[in-house]
PDB file of C-alpha atoms in Angstrom:
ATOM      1  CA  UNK K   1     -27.433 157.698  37.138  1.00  0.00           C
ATOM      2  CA  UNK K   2     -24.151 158.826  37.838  1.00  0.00           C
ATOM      3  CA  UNK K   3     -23.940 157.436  41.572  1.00  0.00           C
ATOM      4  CA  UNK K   4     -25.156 153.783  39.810  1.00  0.00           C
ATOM      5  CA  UNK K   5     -22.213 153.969  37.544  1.00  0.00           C
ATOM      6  CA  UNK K   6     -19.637 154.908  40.010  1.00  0.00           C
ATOM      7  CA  UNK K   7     -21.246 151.920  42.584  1.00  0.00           C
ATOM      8  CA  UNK K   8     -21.115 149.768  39.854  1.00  0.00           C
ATOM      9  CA  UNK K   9     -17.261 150.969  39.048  1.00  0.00           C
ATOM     10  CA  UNK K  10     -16.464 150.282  42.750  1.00  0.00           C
ATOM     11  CA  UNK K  11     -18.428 146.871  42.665  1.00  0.00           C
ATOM     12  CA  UNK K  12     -16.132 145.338  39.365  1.00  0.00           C
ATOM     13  CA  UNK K  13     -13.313 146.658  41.359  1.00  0.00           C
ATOM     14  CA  UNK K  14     -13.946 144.824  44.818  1.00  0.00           C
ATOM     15  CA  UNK K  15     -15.864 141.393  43.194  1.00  0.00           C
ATOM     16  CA  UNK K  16     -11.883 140.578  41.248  1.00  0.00           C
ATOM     17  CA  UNK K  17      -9.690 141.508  44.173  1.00  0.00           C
ATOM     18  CA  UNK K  18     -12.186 139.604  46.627  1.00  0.00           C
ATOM     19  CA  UNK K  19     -11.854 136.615  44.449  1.00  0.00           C
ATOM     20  CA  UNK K  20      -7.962 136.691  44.203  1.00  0.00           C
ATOM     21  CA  UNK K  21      -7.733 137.119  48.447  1.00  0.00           C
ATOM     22  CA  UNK K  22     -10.035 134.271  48.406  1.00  0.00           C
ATOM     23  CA  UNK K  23      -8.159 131.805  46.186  1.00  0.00           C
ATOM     24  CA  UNK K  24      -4.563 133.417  47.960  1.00  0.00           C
ATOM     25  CA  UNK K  25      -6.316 131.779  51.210  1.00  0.00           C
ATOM     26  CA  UNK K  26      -6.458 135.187  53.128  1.00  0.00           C
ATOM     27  CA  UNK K  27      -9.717 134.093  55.228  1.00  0.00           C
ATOM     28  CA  UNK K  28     -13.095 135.919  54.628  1.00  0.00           C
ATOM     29  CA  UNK K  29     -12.877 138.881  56.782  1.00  0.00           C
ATOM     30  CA  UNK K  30      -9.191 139.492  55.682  1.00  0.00           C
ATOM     31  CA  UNK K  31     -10.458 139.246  52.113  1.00  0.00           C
ATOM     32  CA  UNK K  32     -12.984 141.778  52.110  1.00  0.00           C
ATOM     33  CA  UNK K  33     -10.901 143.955  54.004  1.00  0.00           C
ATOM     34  CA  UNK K  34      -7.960 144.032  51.905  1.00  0.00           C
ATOM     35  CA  UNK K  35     -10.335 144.154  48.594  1.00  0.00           C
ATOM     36  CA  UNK K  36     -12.570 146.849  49.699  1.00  0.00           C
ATOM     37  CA  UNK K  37      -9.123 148.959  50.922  1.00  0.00           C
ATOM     38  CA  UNK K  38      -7.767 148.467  47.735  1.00  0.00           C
ATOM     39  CA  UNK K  39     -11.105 149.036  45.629  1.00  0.00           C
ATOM     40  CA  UNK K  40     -11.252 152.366  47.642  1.00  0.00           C
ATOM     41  CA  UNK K  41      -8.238 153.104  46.578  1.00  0.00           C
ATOM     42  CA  UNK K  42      -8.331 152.259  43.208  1.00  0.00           C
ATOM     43  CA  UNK K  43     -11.277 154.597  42.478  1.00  0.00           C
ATOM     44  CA  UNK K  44     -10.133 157.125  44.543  1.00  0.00           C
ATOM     45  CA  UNK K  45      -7.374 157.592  42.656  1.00  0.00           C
ATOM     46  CA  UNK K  46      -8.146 156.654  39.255  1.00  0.00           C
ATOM     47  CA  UNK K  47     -12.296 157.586  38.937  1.00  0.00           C
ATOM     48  CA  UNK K  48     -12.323 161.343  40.257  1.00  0.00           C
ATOM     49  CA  UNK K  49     -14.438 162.386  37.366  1.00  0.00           C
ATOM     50  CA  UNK K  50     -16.814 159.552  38.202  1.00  0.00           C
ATOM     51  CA  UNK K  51     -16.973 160.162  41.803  1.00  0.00           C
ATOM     52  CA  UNK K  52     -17.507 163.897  41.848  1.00  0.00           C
ATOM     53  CA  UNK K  53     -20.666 163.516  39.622  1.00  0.00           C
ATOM     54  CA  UNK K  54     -22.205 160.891  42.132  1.00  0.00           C
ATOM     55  CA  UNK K  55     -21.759 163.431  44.628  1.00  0.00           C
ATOM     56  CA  UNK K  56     -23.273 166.213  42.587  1.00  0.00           C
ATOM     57  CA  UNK K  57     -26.324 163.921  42.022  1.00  0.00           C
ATOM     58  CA  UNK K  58     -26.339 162.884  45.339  1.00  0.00           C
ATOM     59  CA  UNK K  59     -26.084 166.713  46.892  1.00  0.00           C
ATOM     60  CA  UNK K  60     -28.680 167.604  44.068  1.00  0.00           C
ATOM     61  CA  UNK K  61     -30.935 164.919  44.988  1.00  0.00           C
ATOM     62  CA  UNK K  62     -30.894 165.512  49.010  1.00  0.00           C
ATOM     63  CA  UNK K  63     -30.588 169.308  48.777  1.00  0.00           C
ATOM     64  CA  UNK K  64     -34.029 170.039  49.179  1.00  0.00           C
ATOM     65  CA  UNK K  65     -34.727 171.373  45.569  1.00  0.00           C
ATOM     66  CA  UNK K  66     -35.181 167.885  43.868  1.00  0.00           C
ATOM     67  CA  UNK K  67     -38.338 167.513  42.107  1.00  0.00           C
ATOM     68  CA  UNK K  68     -40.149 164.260  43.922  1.00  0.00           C
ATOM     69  CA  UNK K  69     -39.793 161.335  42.117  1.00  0.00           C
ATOM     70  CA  UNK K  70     -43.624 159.725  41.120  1.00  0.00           C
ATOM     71  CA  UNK K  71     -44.919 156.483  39.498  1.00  0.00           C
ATOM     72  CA  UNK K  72     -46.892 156.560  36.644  1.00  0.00           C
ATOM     73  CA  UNK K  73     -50.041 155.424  39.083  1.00  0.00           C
ATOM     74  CA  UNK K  74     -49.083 158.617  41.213  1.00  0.00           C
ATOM     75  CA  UNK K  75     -49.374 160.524  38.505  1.00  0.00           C
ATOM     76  CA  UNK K  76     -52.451 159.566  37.293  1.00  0.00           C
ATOM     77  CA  UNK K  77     -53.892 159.871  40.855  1.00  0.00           C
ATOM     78  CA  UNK K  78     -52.748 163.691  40.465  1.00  0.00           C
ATOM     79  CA  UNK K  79     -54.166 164.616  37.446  1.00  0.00           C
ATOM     80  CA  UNK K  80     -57.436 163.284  38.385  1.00  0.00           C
ATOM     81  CA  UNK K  81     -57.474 165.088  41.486  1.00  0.00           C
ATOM     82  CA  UNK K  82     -56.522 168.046  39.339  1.00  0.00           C
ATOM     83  CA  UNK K  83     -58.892 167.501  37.139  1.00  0.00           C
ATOM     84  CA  UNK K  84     -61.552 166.989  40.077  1.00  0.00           C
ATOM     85  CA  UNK K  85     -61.206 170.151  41.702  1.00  0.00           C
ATOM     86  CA  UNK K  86     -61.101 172.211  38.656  1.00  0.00           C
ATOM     87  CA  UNK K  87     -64.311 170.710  37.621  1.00  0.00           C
ATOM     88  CA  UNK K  88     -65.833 170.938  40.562  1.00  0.00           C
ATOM     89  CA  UNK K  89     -64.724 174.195  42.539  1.00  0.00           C
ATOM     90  CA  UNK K  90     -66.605 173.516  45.766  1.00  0.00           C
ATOM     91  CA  UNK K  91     -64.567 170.146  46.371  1.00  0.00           C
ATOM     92  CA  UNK K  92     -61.227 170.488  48.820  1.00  0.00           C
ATOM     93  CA  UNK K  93     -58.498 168.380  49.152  1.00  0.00           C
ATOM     94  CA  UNK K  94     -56.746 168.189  52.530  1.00  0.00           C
ATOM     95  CA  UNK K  95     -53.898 166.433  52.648  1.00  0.00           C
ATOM     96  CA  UNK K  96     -52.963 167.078  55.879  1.00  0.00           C
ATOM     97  CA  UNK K  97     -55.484 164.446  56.930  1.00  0.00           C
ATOM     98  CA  UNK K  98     -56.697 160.744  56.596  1.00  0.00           C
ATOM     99  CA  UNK K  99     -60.019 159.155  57.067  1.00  0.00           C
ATOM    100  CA  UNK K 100     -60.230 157.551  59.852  1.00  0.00           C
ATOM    101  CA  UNK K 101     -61.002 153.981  60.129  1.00  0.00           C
ATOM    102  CA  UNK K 102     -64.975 152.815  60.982  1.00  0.00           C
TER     103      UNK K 102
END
């Protein structure tokens, strides 16, 4: 959540600035350069807070040690594999390998 809300700090930074280089008559490319400089900037200096959580979420999330995010249909699917091979002891689940196609 935190890396959305810093993007999203960066984004209503560069979107305003863009504009104004637009409507100054900068040209496109000399627009986005100048707004996404100064957006950089801008948060750099002003949104350390915001930016050091987005990079604790993003280091927690890519470390390794992140629980795997699941859809409530994955889930399911797990349980009732769960439940499958506690009912039924002699059953194995390999994951390792797919049927193959007929």
């Amino acid at each position: 959540m935190a890396f959305l809300k810093y993007t999203l700090i960066r984004l209503a930074l560069f979107v305003p600035l863009f504009a104004l280089f637009v409507y100054l008559q900068l040209g496109w490319l000399l627009a986005v350069l100048c707004a996404g400089m100064m957006a950089f900037a801008i948060s750099f200096l002003f949104f350390q807070k915001q930016r050091d959580a987005a990079t604790a979420n993003l280091h927690q999330r890519f470390s390794g040690n992140a629980k795997p995010l699941r859809s409530a249909g994955e889930k399911d699917d797990a349980d009732a594999e769960d439940r499958l091979v506690d009912e039924h002891p002699d059953v194995v689940v390999r994951k390792d390998s797919r049927p193959k196609d007929s």
